[in-house]
Amino acid sequence: MPKPELLGRLLMPALLLLAGLVSAADQDARLRLQQVSDRVYAIVGPFGNRTPENLGNNATFGFVVTDAGFVLVDSGGSAQGAAALDALIDQVTEQPVKIVVNTGGQDHRWLGNGYFKARGARIIASAAAVEDQRRRLDEQMLRLQNLVGVDGLAGTEPVYADDTFDDTMTFSLGDTRFELRLVGPAHTPGETLVWLPDERIVLSGDVVYVGRMLRVAPHSDSAHWIEAFETMASLEPVTVVPGHGPAIDLDRARADTLDYLVFLREAVGAFMEAGGDITQIGSLDQSRFAYLENAASLKGRNAQQVFQEMEWE
């Protein structure tokens, strides 16, 4: 029979995946450390908006510990937000940060880059993500000043990737192989999967939302987002570390993200076929997904944005 400590390590990932089924309503500003495998961890942030308390870290991040240092997936929403991530990582490993991967152009994916760059990290992102970061920098900094506050944003400077790629990139650190795959546009133009083939774990960035309703924004592409999800699913991952919410299996990721996207586009399409116009789109019945956090505030805006997309398709 396995020793108790070994048994605990074997059961931990399964127990933590089950924990992801709990309602999101108990989330607050704290970051939660979730062990996914022996060396892969998720850092799960709150579901609400950016606040002075969460320092812009209203998302899920991830890191992979190797014998040559650790790789961080997404660097936080501010310099102080990056420091908060680093403090949690220090609870797991004394290894230094070697590489930071930005999975997209959203503020909490990259505005902590400077903090980790100063500690010797190499920053990697898709060229599409960096272009999006540059294009929306002023908008993002203004929003963070309003939501996180000037004090919370102190020390935050835009630092872009040292290395970029157009479609795919592969690298190894220690004995761990990483595959980066550009699958955007989705939530943002540069969405990138971080695939660990030996572990069969994917860190999806904002391709996947779990427990909270995704946002279809003006910079999103809902049709291609479906393709991005299907590309991720074709990898047949055992575990998905999403861009928002806890690490979970593919079925739950599909229910909370893909099923909603497909439903929304089909429902909006039928609404348009029936002669509905955009001023009436708020009446669209999305109660099937009312269990998702933030559904009440996002469902109408999502329908409106998809309506505008489909008008031009």
PDB file of C-alpha atoms in Angstrom:
ATOM      1  CA  MET A   1       0.000   0.000   0.000  1.00  0.00           C
ATOM      2  CA  PRO A   2       1.391   3.488  -0.839  1.00  0.00           C
ATOM      3  CA  LYS A   3       2.772   5.543   2.025  1.00  0.00           C
ATOM      4  CA  PRO A   4       0.330   8.206   3.277  1.00  0.00           C
ATOM      5  CA  GLU A   5       2.384  11.042   1.836  1.00  0.00           C
ATOM      6  CA  LEU A   6       2.603   9.331  -1.555  1.00  0.00           C
ATOM      7  CA  LEU A   7      -1.099   8.555  -1.507  1.00  0.00           C
ATOM      8  CA  GLY A   8      -1.779  12.202  -0.768  1.00  0.00           C
ATOM      9  CA  ARG A   9       0.264  13.295  -3.765  1.00  0.00           C
ATOM     10  CA  LEU A  10      -1.543  10.828  -5.997  1.00  0.00           C
ATOM     11  CA  LEU A  11      -4.978  11.960  -4.838  1.00  0.00           C
ATOM     12  CA  MET A  12      -4.268  15.687  -4.740  1.00  0.00           C
ATOM     13  CA  PRO A  13      -4.833  16.473  -8.446  1.00  0.00           C
ATOM     14  CA  ALA A  14      -8.164  14.602  -8.496  1.00  0.00           C
ATOM     15  CA  LEU A  15      -9.354  16.299  -5.335  1.00  0.00           C
ATOM     16  CA  LEU A  16      -8.393  19.704  -6.632  1.00  0.00           C
ATOM     17  CA  LEU A  17     -10.167  19.088  -9.911  1.00  0.00           C
ATOM     18  CA  LEU A  18     -13.312  18.208  -7.976  1.00  0.00           C
ATOM     19  CA  ALA A  19     -12.901  21.423  -6.029  1.00  0.00           C
ATOM     20  CA  GLY A  20     -13.375  23.289  -9.286  1.00  0.00           C
ATOM     21  CA  LEU A  21     -16.980  22.100  -9.376  1.00  0.00           C
ATOM     22  CA  VAL A  22     -17.812  24.234  -6.361  1.00  0.00           C
ATOM     23  CA  SER A  23     -19.731  27.431  -7.107  1.00  0.00           C
ATOM     24  CA  ALA A  24     -17.613  30.446  -7.906  1.00  0.00           C
ATOM     25  CA  ALA A  25     -19.611  32.573  -5.496  1.00  0.00           C
ATOM     26  CA  ASP A  26     -17.134  32.007  -2.641  1.00  0.00           C
ATOM     27  CA  GLN A  27     -14.255  33.606  -4.511  1.00  0.00           C
ATOM     28  CA  ASP A  28     -12.718  36.791  -3.127  1.00  0.00           C
ATOM     29  CA  ALA A  29      -9.614  38.860  -3.777  1.00  0.00           C
ATOM     30  CA  ARG A  30      -7.183  36.165  -2.661  1.00  0.00           C
ATOM     31  CA  LEU A  31      -5.026  34.137  -5.007  1.00  0.00           C
ATOM     32  CA  ARG A  32      -5.419  30.395  -4.539  1.00  0.00           C
ATOM     33  CA  LEU A  33      -2.645  27.904  -5.209  1.00  0.00           C
ATOM     34  CA  GLN A  34      -3.893  24.725  -6.924  1.00  0.00           C
ATOM     35  CA  GLN A  35      -1.556  21.784  -7.493  1.00  0.00           C
ATOM     36  CA  VAL A  36      -2.312  20.139 -10.829  1.00  0.00           C
ATOM     37  CA  SER A  37       0.505  17.581 -11.008  1.00  0.00           C
ATOM     38  CA  ASP A  38       3.855  16.963  -9.342  1.00  0.00           C
ATOM     39  CA  ARG A  39       5.327  20.038 -11.006  1.00  0.00           C
ATOM     40  CA  VAL A  40       2.445  22.013 -12.527  1.00  0.00           C
ATOM     41  CA  TYR A  41       0.456  24.530 -10.514  1.00  0.00           C
ATOM     42  CA  ALA A  42      -2.406  26.934 -11.162  1.00  0.00           C
ATOM     43  CA  ILE A  43      -2.728  30.246  -9.356  1.00  0.00           C
ATOM     44  CA  VAL A  44      -6.444  30.993  -9.336  1.00  0.00           C
ATOM     45  CA  GLY A  45      -7.538  34.594  -8.968  1.00  0.00           C
ATOM     46  CA  PRO A  46     -11.002  35.995  -8.217  1.00  0.00           C
ATOM     47  CA  PHE A  47     -13.868  36.133 -10.703  1.00  0.00           C
ATOM     48  CA  GLY A  48     -14.768  39.779 -10.156  1.00  0.00           C
ATOM     49  CA  ASN A  49     -13.288  42.880 -11.719  1.00  0.00           C
ATOM     50  CA  ARG A  50      -9.837  44.327 -11.112  1.00  0.00           C
ATOM     51  CA  THR A  51      -9.630  45.984  -7.686  1.00  0.00           C
ATOM     52  CA  PRO A  52      -7.042  47.584  -5.396  1.00  0.00           C
ATOM     53  CA  GLU A  53      -7.162  44.358  -3.364  1.00  0.00           C
ATOM     54  CA  ASN A  54      -6.409  41.961  -6.237  1.00  0.00           C
ATOM     55  CA  LEU A  55      -3.906  44.305  -7.974  1.00  0.00           C
ATOM     56  CA  GLY A  56      -5.319  43.397 -11.397  1.00  0.00           C
ATOM     57  CA  ASN A  57      -4.905  39.646 -10.860  1.00  0.00           C
ATOM     58  CA  ASN A  58      -8.525  38.687 -11.620  1.00  0.00           C
ATOM     59  CA  ALA A  59      -7.493  35.683 -13.695  1.00  0.00           C
ATOM     60  CA  THR A  60      -5.818  32.278 -13.504  1.00  0.00           C
ATOM     61  CA  PHE A  61      -2.075  31.931 -13.970  1.00  0.00           C
ATOM     62  CA  GLY A  62       0.184  28.881 -13.992  1.00  0.00           C
ATOM     63  CA  PHE A  63       3.733  27.783 -13.404  1.00  0.00           C
ATOM     64  CA  VAL A  64       5.800  24.687 -14.096  1.00  0.00           C
ATOM     65  CA  VAL A  65       8.697  23.732 -11.849  1.00  0.00           C
ATOM     66  CA  THR A  66      11.721  22.059 -13.438  1.00  0.00           C
ATOM     67  CA  ASP A  67      15.179  21.161 -12.156  1.00  0.00           C
ATOM     68  CA  ALA A  68      16.535  24.166 -14.079  1.00  0.00           C
ATOM     69  CA  GLY A  69      14.094  26.814 -12.823  1.00  0.00           C
ATOM     70  CA  PHE A  70      10.415  27.514 -13.326  1.00  0.00           C
ATOM     71  CA  VAL A  71       8.308  28.723 -16.246  1.00  0.00           C
ATOM     72  CA  LEU A  72       5.508  31.166 -15.437  1.00  0.00           C
ATOM     73  CA  VAL A  73       2.465  31.365 -17.665  1.00  0.00           C
ATOM     74  CA  ASP A  74       1.187  34.972 -17.542  1.00  0.00           C
ATOM     75  CA  SER A  75       2.791  37.552 -15.314  1.00  0.00           C
ATOM     76  CA  GLY A  76      -0.066  39.404 -13.565  1.00  0.00           C
ATOM     77  CA  GLY A  77      -1.953  42.651 -13.956  1.00  0.00           C
ATOM     78  CA  SER A  78       0.633  44.993 -12.419  1.00  0.00           C
ATOM     79  CA  ALA A  79       4.125  44.992 -10.913  1.00  0.00           C
ATOM     80  CA  GLN A  80       2.643  44.488  -7.449  1.00  0.00           C
ATOM     81  CA  GLY A  81       0.347  41.814  -8.841  1.00  0.00           C
ATOM     82  CA  ALA A  82       3.443  40.046 -10.199  1.00  0.00           C
ATOM     83  CA  ALA A  83       5.042  40.235  -6.746  1.00  0.00           C
ATOM     84  CA  ALA A  84       1.921  38.598  -5.279  1.00  0.00           C
ATOM     85  CA  LEU A  85       2.264  35.724  -7.778  1.00  0.00           C
ATOM     86  CA  ASP A  86       5.951  35.407  -6.935  1.00  0.00           C
ATOM     87  CA  ALA A  87       5.175  35.181  -3.223  1.00  0.00           C
ATOM     88  CA  LEU A  88       2.880  32.201  -3.843  1.00  0.00           C
ATOM     89  CA  ILE A  89       5.426  30.515  -6.074  1.00  0.00           C
ATOM     90  CA  ASP A  90       8.003  30.877  -3.275  1.00  0.00           C
ATOM     91  CA  GLN A  91       5.812  28.566  -1.190  1.00  0.00           C
ATOM     92  CA  VAL A  92       6.446  25.788  -3.719  1.00  0.00           C
ATOM     93  CA  THR A  93       9.977  26.210  -5.051  1.00  0.00           C
ATOM     94  CA  GLU A  94      13.239  28.017  -4.459  1.00  0.00           C
ATOM     95  CA  GLN A  95      14.113  27.642  -8.133  1.00  0.00           C
ATOM     96  CA  PRO A  96      14.522  30.918 -10.058  1.00  0.00           C
ATOM     97  CA  VAL A  97      12.174  32.170 -12.729  1.00  0.00           C
ATOM     98  CA  LYS A  98      13.645  31.425 -16.163  1.00  0.00           C
ATOM     99  CA  ILE A  99      10.869  32.035 -18.670  1.00  0.00           C
ATOM    100  CA  VAL A 100       7.568  33.932 -18.674  1.00  0.00           C
ATOM    101  CA  VAL A 101       5.043  33.123 -21.401  1.00  0.00           C
ATOM    102  CA  ASN A 102       2.281  35.641 -22.170  1.00  0.00           C
ATOM    103  CA  THR A 103      -0.748  33.781 -23.505  1.00  0.00           C
ATOM    104  CA  GLY A 104      -2.386  36.913 -24.883  1.00  0.00           C
ATOM    105  CA  GLY A 105      -2.739  40.669 -24.849  1.00  0.00           C
ATOM    106  CA  GLN A 106      -5.055  41.149 -21.864  1.00  0.00           C
ATOM    107  CA  ASP A 107      -3.497  43.304 -19.113  1.00  0.00           C
ATOM    108  CA  HIS A 108      -3.236  40.538 -16.508  1.00  0.00           C
ATOM    109  CA  ARG A 109      -1.383  38.360 -19.025  1.00  0.00           C
ATOM    110  CA  TRP A 110       1.587  40.682 -19.407  1.00  0.00           C
ATOM    111  CA  LEU A 111       1.785  43.853 -17.313  1.00  0.00           C
ATOM    112  CA  GLY A 112       3.802  42.021 -14.659  1.00  0.00           C
ATOM    113  CA  ASN A 113       6.530  41.257 -17.210  1.00  0.00           C
ATOM    114  CA  GLY A 114       8.833  43.992 -15.916  1.00  0.00           C
ATOM    115  CA  TYR A 115       8.903  42.525 -12.410  1.00  0.00           C
ATOM    116  CA  PHE A 116      10.042  39.117 -13.664  1.00  0.00           C
ATOM    117  CA  LYS A 117      12.331  40.549 -16.345  1.00  0.00           C
ATOM    118  CA  ALA A 118      14.234  42.353 -13.568  1.00  0.00           C
ATOM    119  CA  ARG A 119      14.720  38.939 -11.943  1.00  0.00           C
ATOM    120  CA  GLY A 120      16.295  37.434 -15.031  1.00  0.00           C
ATOM    121  CA  ALA A 121      13.298  36.003 -16.862  1.00  0.00           C
ATOM    122  CA  ARG A 122      13.137  35.650 -20.620  1.00  0.00           C
ATOM    123  CA  ILE A 123       9.728  36.797 -21.902  1.00  0.00           C
ATOM    124  CA  ILE A 124       8.023  34.917 -24.762  1.00  0.00           C
ATOM    125  CA  ALA A 125       4.776  35.785 -26.561  1.00  0.00           C
ATOM    126  CA  SER A 126       3.213  35.442 -29.968  1.00  0.00           C
ATOM    127  CA  ALA A 127       3.774  38.369 -32.304  1.00  0.00           C
ATOM    128  CA  ALA A 128      -0.014  38.805 -32.450  1.00  0.00           C
ATOM    129  CA  ALA A 129      -0.184  39.104 -28.649  1.00  0.00           C
ATOM    130  CA  VAL A 130       2.566  41.734 -28.573  1.00  0.00           C
ATOM    131  CA  GLU A 131       0.840  43.722 -31.310  1.00  0.00           C
ATOM    132  CA  ASP A 132      -2.371  43.626 -29.253  1.00  0.00           C
ATOM    133  CA  GLN A 133      -0.496  44.656 -26.092  1.00  0.00           C
ATOM    134  CA  ARG A 134       1.000  47.668 -27.850  1.00  0.00           C
ATOM    135  CA  ARG A 135      -2.277  48.684 -29.463  1.00  0.00           C
ATOM    136  CA  ARG A 136      -4.312  48.570 -26.248  1.00  0.00           C
ATOM    137  CA  LEU A 137      -1.665  49.722 -23.742  1.00  0.00           C
ATOM    138  CA  ASP A 138      -3.110  53.194 -23.108  1.00  0.00           C
ATOM    139  CA  GLU A 139      -6.624  51.788 -22.703  1.00  0.00           C
ATOM    140  CA  GLN A 140      -5.405  49.118 -20.293  1.00  0.00           C
ATOM    141  CA  MET A 141      -3.331  51.476 -18.160  1.00  0.00           C
ATOM    142  CA  LEU A 142      -6.198  53.948 -17.874  1.00  0.00           C
ATOM    143  CA  ARG A 143      -8.603  51.192 -16.821  1.00  0.00           C
ATOM    144  CA  LEU A 144      -6.135  49.893 -14.236  1.00  0.00           C
ATOM    145  CA  GLN A 145      -5.620  53.391 -12.820  1.00  0.00           C
ATOM    146  CA  ASN A 146      -9.382  53.659 -12.371  1.00  0.00           C
ATOM    147  CA  LEU A 147      -9.923  50.159 -10.965  1.00  0.00           C
ATOM    148  CA  VAL A 148      -6.688  49.263  -9.159  1.00  0.00           C
ATOM    149  CA  GLY A 149      -5.688  52.815  -8.301  1.00  0.00           C
ATOM    150  CA  VAL A 150      -2.514  54.802  -8.754  1.00  0.00           C
ATOM    151  CA  ASP A 151      -0.928  53.263  -5.660  1.00  0.00           C
ATOM    152  CA  GLY A 152      -1.727  49.719  -6.767  1.00  0.00           C
ATOM    153  CA  LEU A 153      -0.327  50.417 -10.212  1.00  0.00           C
ATOM    154  CA  ALA A 154       2.911  51.970  -8.903  1.00  0.00           C
ATOM    155  CA  GLY A 155       6.011  50.470 -10.471  1.00  0.00           C
ATOM    156  CA  THR A 156       4.159  48.994 -13.452  1.00  0.00           C
ATOM    157  CA  GLU A 157       5.907  49.604 -16.770  1.00  0.00           C
ATOM    158  CA  PRO A 158       5.127  47.948 -20.113  1.00  0.00           C
ATOM    159  CA  VAL A 159       7.776  45.360 -20.981  1.00  0.00           C
ATOM    160  CA  TYR A 160       7.281  43.390 -24.178  1.00  0.00           C
ATOM    161  CA  ALA A 161       8.516  39.924 -25.097  1.00  0.00           C
ATOM    162  CA  ASP A 162      12.178  39.249 -25.784  1.00  0.00           C
ATOM    163  CA  ASP A 163      11.217  36.490 -28.223  1.00  0.00           C
ATOM    164  CA  THR A 164       8.140  36.244 -30.427  1.00  0.00           C
ATOM    165  CA  PHE A 165       6.744  33.643 -32.793  1.00  0.00           C
ATOM    166  CA  ASP A 166       4.114  33.631 -35.512  1.00  0.00           C
ATOM    167  CA  ASP A 167       2.466  30.200 -35.243  1.00  0.00           C
ATOM    168  CA  THR A 168       4.277  27.735 -32.999  1.00  0.00           C
ATOM    169  CA  MET A 169       7.336  27.584 -30.793  1.00  0.00           C
ATOM    170  CA  THR A 170       8.930  24.721 -28.869  1.00  0.00           C
ATOM    171  CA  PHE A 171      11.464  24.911 -26.066  1.00  0.00           C
ATOM    172  CA  SER A 172      12.695  22.811 -23.167  1.00  0.00           C
ATOM    173  CA  LEU A 173      13.736  23.771 -19.677  1.00  0.00           C
ATOM    174  CA  GLY A 174      15.442  21.027 -17.738  1.00  0.00           C
ATOM    175  CA  ASP A 175      13.668  17.835 -18.742  1.00  0.00           C
ATOM    176  CA  THR A 176      10.332  19.537 -19.495  1.00  0.00           C
ATOM    177  CA  ARG A 177       9.161  20.203 -23.036  1.00  0.00           C
ATOM    178  CA  PHE A 178       6.859  23.124 -23.798  1.00  0.00           C
ATOM    179  CA  GLU A 179       4.895  23.672 -27.009  1.00  0.00           C
ATOM    180  CA  LEU A 180       3.370  27.093 -27.695  1.00  0.00           C
ATOM    181  CA  ARG A 181       0.580  27.303 -30.260  1.00  0.00           C
ATOM    182  CA  LEU A 182      -1.057  30.489 -31.491  1.00  0.00           C
ATOM    183  CA  VAL A 183      -4.790  29.775 -31.791  1.00  0.00           C
ATOM    184  CA  GLY A 184      -6.187  33.315 -31.721  1.00  0.00           C
ATOM    185  CA  PRO A 185      -8.061  35.379 -32.484  1.00  0.00           C
ATOM    186  CA  ALA A 186     -10.408  34.282 -29.709  1.00  0.00           C
ATOM    187  CA  HIS A 187     -11.003  36.427 -26.620  1.00  0.00           C
ATOM    188  CA  THR A 188      -8.016  38.469 -27.831  1.00  0.00           C
ATOM    189  CA  PRO A 189      -6.114  38.324 -31.133  1.00  0.00           C
ATOM    190  CA  GLY A 190      -2.989  36.601 -29.803  1.00  0.00           C
ATOM    191  CA  GLU A 191      -4.395  33.764 -27.694  1.00  0.00           C
ATOM    192  CA  THR A 192      -1.767  31.068 -27.200  1.00  0.00           C
ATOM    193  CA  LEU A 193      -1.899  27.546 -25.769  1.00  0.00           C
ATOM    194  CA  VAL A 194       0.932  26.269 -23.592  1.00  0.00           C
ATOM    195  CA  TRP A 195       0.955  22.501 -24.097  1.00  0.00           C
ATOM    196  CA  LEU A 196       2.929  20.085 -21.922  1.00  0.00           C
ATOM    197  CA  PRO A 197       2.867  16.907 -24.027  1.00  0.00           C
ATOM    198  CA  ASP A 198       4.483  14.660 -21.432  1.00  0.00           C
ATOM    199  CA  GLU A 199       1.991  15.719 -18.768  1.00  0.00           C
ATOM    200  CA  ARG A 200      -0.933  16.090 -21.182  1.00  0.00           C
ATOM    201  CA  ILE A 201      -1.754  19.384 -19.494  1.00  0.00           C
ATOM    202  CA  VAL A 202      -2.686  22.528 -21.391  1.00  0.00           C
ATOM    203  CA  LEU A 203      -2.559  26.046 -19.995  1.00  0.00           C
ATOM    204  CA  SER A 204      -5.125  27.698 -22.218  1.00  0.00           C
ATOM    205  CA  GLY A 205      -5.104  31.380 -21.337  1.00  0.00           C
ATOM    206  CA  ASP A 206      -8.403  33.029 -22.227  1.00  0.00           C
ATOM    207  CA  VAL A 207      -9.408  30.357 -24.705  1.00  0.00           C
ATOM    208  CA  VAL A 208     -11.142  28.743 -21.700  1.00  0.00           C
ATOM    209  CA  TYR A 209     -13.265  30.214 -18.894  1.00  0.00           C
ATOM    210  CA  VAL A 210     -14.472  27.935 -16.091  1.00  0.00           C
ATOM    211  CA  GLY A 211     -17.094  28.939 -13.558  1.00  0.00           C
ATOM    212  CA  ARG A 212     -17.603  32.461 -14.908  1.00  0.00           C
ATOM    213  CA  MET A 213     -19.144  33.694 -18.104  1.00  0.00           C
ATOM    214  CA  LEU A 214     -16.642  34.583 -20.793  1.00  0.00           C
ATOM    215  CA  ARG A 215     -16.659  38.027 -22.340  1.00  0.00           C
ATOM    216  CA  VAL A 216     -17.019  38.610 -26.066  1.00  0.00           C
ATOM    217  CA  ALA A 217     -15.337  41.998 -26.423  1.00  0.00           C
ATOM    218  CA  PRO A 218     -14.808  44.330 -29.384  1.00  0.00           C
ATOM    219  CA  HIS A 219     -11.332  42.811 -29.795  1.00  0.00           C
ATOM    220  CA  SER A 220     -12.744  39.247 -29.724  1.00  0.00           C
ATOM    221  CA  ASP A 221     -13.673  36.898 -32.571  1.00  0.00           C
ATOM    222  CA  SER A 222     -16.414  34.534 -31.408  1.00  0.00           C
ATOM    223  CA  ALA A 223     -16.394  32.359 -34.542  1.00  0.00           C
ATOM    224  CA  HIS A 224     -12.656  31.762 -34.446  1.00  0.00           C
ATOM    225  CA  TRP A 225     -12.817  31.320 -30.675  1.00  0.00           C
ATOM    226  CA  ILE A 226     -14.818  28.148 -31.314  1.00  0.00           C
ATOM    227  CA  GLU A 227     -12.068  26.943 -33.648  1.00  0.00           C
ATOM    228  CA  ALA A 228      -9.443  27.807 -31.045  1.00  0.00           C
ATOM    229  CA  PHE A 229     -11.241  25.717 -28.448  1.00  0.00           C
ATOM    230  CA  GLU A 230     -11.559  22.795 -30.835  1.00  0.00           C
ATOM    231  CA  THR A 231      -7.839  22.990 -31.602  1.00  0.00           C
ATOM    232  CA  MET A 232      -7.156  22.785 -27.875  1.00  0.00           C
ATOM    233  CA  ALA A 233      -9.582  19.890 -27.441  1.00  0.00           C
ATOM    234  CA  SER A 234      -7.891  17.971 -30.263  1.00  0.00           C
ATOM    235  CA  LEU A 235      -4.814  17.686 -28.031  1.00  0.00           C
ATOM    236  CA  GLU A 236      -6.935  15.526 -25.702  1.00  0.00           C
ATOM    237  CA  PRO A 237      -5.576  17.084 -22.517  1.00  0.00           C
ATOM    238  CA  VAL A 238      -6.083  15.319 -19.211  1.00  0.00           C
ATOM    239  CA  THR A 239      -6.253  18.674 -17.439  1.00  0.00           C
ATOM    240  CA  VAL A 240      -6.987  22.215 -18.608  1.00  0.00           C
ATOM    241  CA  VAL A 241      -5.630  25.192 -16.671  1.00  0.00           C
ATOM    242  CA  PRO A 242      -7.999  27.913 -17.920  1.00  0.00           C
ATOM    243  CA  GLY A 243      -7.590  31.658 -18.168  1.00  0.00           C
ATOM    244  CA  HIS A 244     -10.258  32.101 -15.495  1.00  0.00           C
ATOM    245  CA  GLY A 245     -11.337  29.588 -12.873  1.00  0.00           C
ATOM    246  CA  PRO A 246      -9.767  26.434 -11.439  1.00  0.00           C
ATOM    247  CA  ALA A 247      -7.970  23.712 -13.366  1.00  0.00           C
ATOM    248  CA  ILE A 248     -10.486  21.124 -14.515  1.00  0.00           C
ATOM    249  CA  ASP A 249     -11.072  18.366 -17.059  1.00  0.00           C
ATOM    250  CA  LEU A 250     -11.936  18.920 -20.709  1.00  0.00           C
ATOM    251  CA  ASP A 251     -15.628  18.131 -20.267  1.00  0.00           C
ATOM    252  CA  ARG A 252     -16.131  20.952 -17.761  1.00  0.00           C
ATOM    253  CA  ALA A 253     -14.091  23.319 -19.920  1.00  0.00           C
ATOM    254  CA  ARG A 254     -16.306  22.445 -22.869  1.00  0.00           C
ATOM    255  CA  ALA A 255     -19.520  22.997 -20.894  1.00  0.00           C
ATOM    256  CA  ASP A 256     -18.550  26.440 -19.605  1.00  0.00           C
ATOM    257  CA  THR A 257     -16.826  27.804 -22.723  1.00  0.00           C
ATOM    258  CA  LEU A 258     -17.460  25.969 -25.995  1.00  0.00           C
ATOM    259  CA  ASP A 259     -21.104  25.154 -25.311  1.00  0.00           C
ATOM    260  CA  TYR A 260     -21.791  28.787 -24.435  1.00  0.00           C
ATOM    261  CA  LEU A 261     -20.063  30.134 -27.548  1.00  0.00           C
ATOM    262  CA  VAL A 262     -21.912  27.708 -29.833  1.00  0.00           C
ATOM    263  CA  PHE A 263     -25.237  28.452 -28.114  1.00  0.00           C
ATOM    264  CA  LEU A 264     -24.701  32.214 -28.311  1.00  0.00           C
ATOM    265  CA  ARG A 265     -23.892  32.260 -32.000  1.00  0.00           C
ATOM    266  CA  GLU A 266     -26.783  29.927 -32.843  1.00  0.00           C
ATOM    267  CA  ALA A 267     -29.234  31.900 -30.724  1.00  0.00           C
ATOM    268  CA  VAL A 268     -28.138  35.256 -32.104  1.00  0.00           C
ATOM    269  CA  GLY A 269     -28.248  33.855 -35.635  1.00  0.00           C
ATOM    270  CA  ALA A 270     -31.823  32.612 -35.149  1.00  0.00           C
ATOM    271  CA  PHE A 271     -32.775  35.962 -33.610  1.00  0.00           C
ATOM    272  CA  MET A 272     -31.441  37.785 -36.664  1.00  0.00           C
ATOM    273  CA  GLU A 273     -33.160  35.368 -39.065  1.00  0.00           C
ATOM    274  CA  ALA A 274     -36.444  36.110 -37.314  1.00  0.00           C
ATOM    275  CA  GLY A 275     -35.990  39.818 -38.008  1.00  0.00           C
ATOM    276  CA  GLY A 276     -34.852  40.903 -34.563  1.00  0.00           C
ATOM    277  CA  ASP A 277     -32.676  43.984 -34.366  1.00  0.00           C
ATOM    278  CA  ILE A 278     -29.887  44.883 -32.014  1.00  0.00           C
ATOM    279  CA  THR A 279     -32.100  47.059 -29.802  1.00  0.00           C
ATOM    280  CA  GLN A 280     -34.031  43.912 -28.814  1.00  0.00           C
ATOM    281  CA  ILE A 281     -31.088  41.563 -28.324  1.00  0.00           C
ATOM    282  CA  GLY A 282     -31.240  41.924 -24.542  1.00  0.00           C
ATOM    283  CA  SER A 283     -34.380  39.763 -24.576  1.00  0.00           C
ATOM    284  CA  LEU A 284     -32.402  36.730 -25.759  1.00  0.00           C
ATOM    285  CA  ASP A 285     -32.950  33.858 -23.299  1.00  0.00           C
ATOM    286  CA  GLN A 286     -29.567  32.815 -21.886  1.00  0.00           C
ATOM    287  CA  SER A 287     -30.928  31.231 -18.702  1.00  0.00           C
ATOM    288  CA  ARG A 288     -29.223  27.935 -19.548  1.00  0.00           C
ATOM    289  CA  PHE A 289     -25.948  29.598 -18.536  1.00  0.00           C
ATOM    290  CA  ALA A 290     -27.212  31.582 -15.572  1.00  0.00           C
ATOM    291  CA  TYR A 291     -25.096  29.368 -13.284  1.00  0.00           C
ATOM    292  CA  LEU A 292     -21.938  31.084 -14.529  1.00  0.00           C
ATOM    293  CA  GLU A 293     -20.565  33.887 -12.378  1.00  0.00           C
ATOM    294  CA  ASN A 294     -21.031  37.363 -13.926  1.00  0.00           C
ATOM    295  CA  ALA A 295     -23.743  36.076 -16.280  1.00  0.00           C
ATOM    296  CA  ALA A 296     -26.188  38.823 -15.350  1.00  0.00           C
ATOM    297  CA  SER A 297     -23.767  41.603 -16.238  1.00  0.00           C
ATOM    298  CA  LEU A 298     -22.194  40.020 -19.334  1.00  0.00           C
ATOM    299  CA  LYS A 299     -24.928  38.136 -21.179  1.00  0.00           C
ATOM    300  CA  GLY A 300     -26.490  41.195 -22.819  1.00  0.00           C
ATOM    301  CA  ARG A 301     -23.178  42.691 -23.891  1.00  0.00           C
ATOM    302  CA  ASN A 302     -22.042  39.333 -25.283  1.00  0.00           C
ATOM    303  CA  ALA A 303     -25.192  38.986 -27.368  1.00  0.00           C
ATOM    304  CA  GLN A 304     -24.855  42.526 -28.666  1.00  0.00           C
ATOM    305  CA  GLN A 305     -21.213  41.997 -29.644  1.00  0.00           C
ATOM    306  CA  VAL A 306     -21.946  38.711 -31.429  1.00  0.00           C
ATOM    307  CA  PHE A 307     -24.857  40.382 -33.257  1.00  0.00           C
ATOM    308  CA  GLN A 308     -22.448  43.059 -34.511  1.00  0.00           C
ATOM    309  CA  GLU A 309     -19.907  40.421 -35.576  1.00  0.00           C
ATOM    310  CA  MET A 310     -22.468  38.347 -37.447  1.00  0.00           C
ATOM    311  CA  GLU A 311     -23.832  41.356 -39.311  1.00  0.00           C
ATOM    312  CA  TRP A 312     -20.500  41.487 -41.157  1.00  0.00           C
ATOM    313  CA  GLU A 313     -19.864  37.768 -41.670  1.00  0.00           C
TER     314      GLU A 313
END
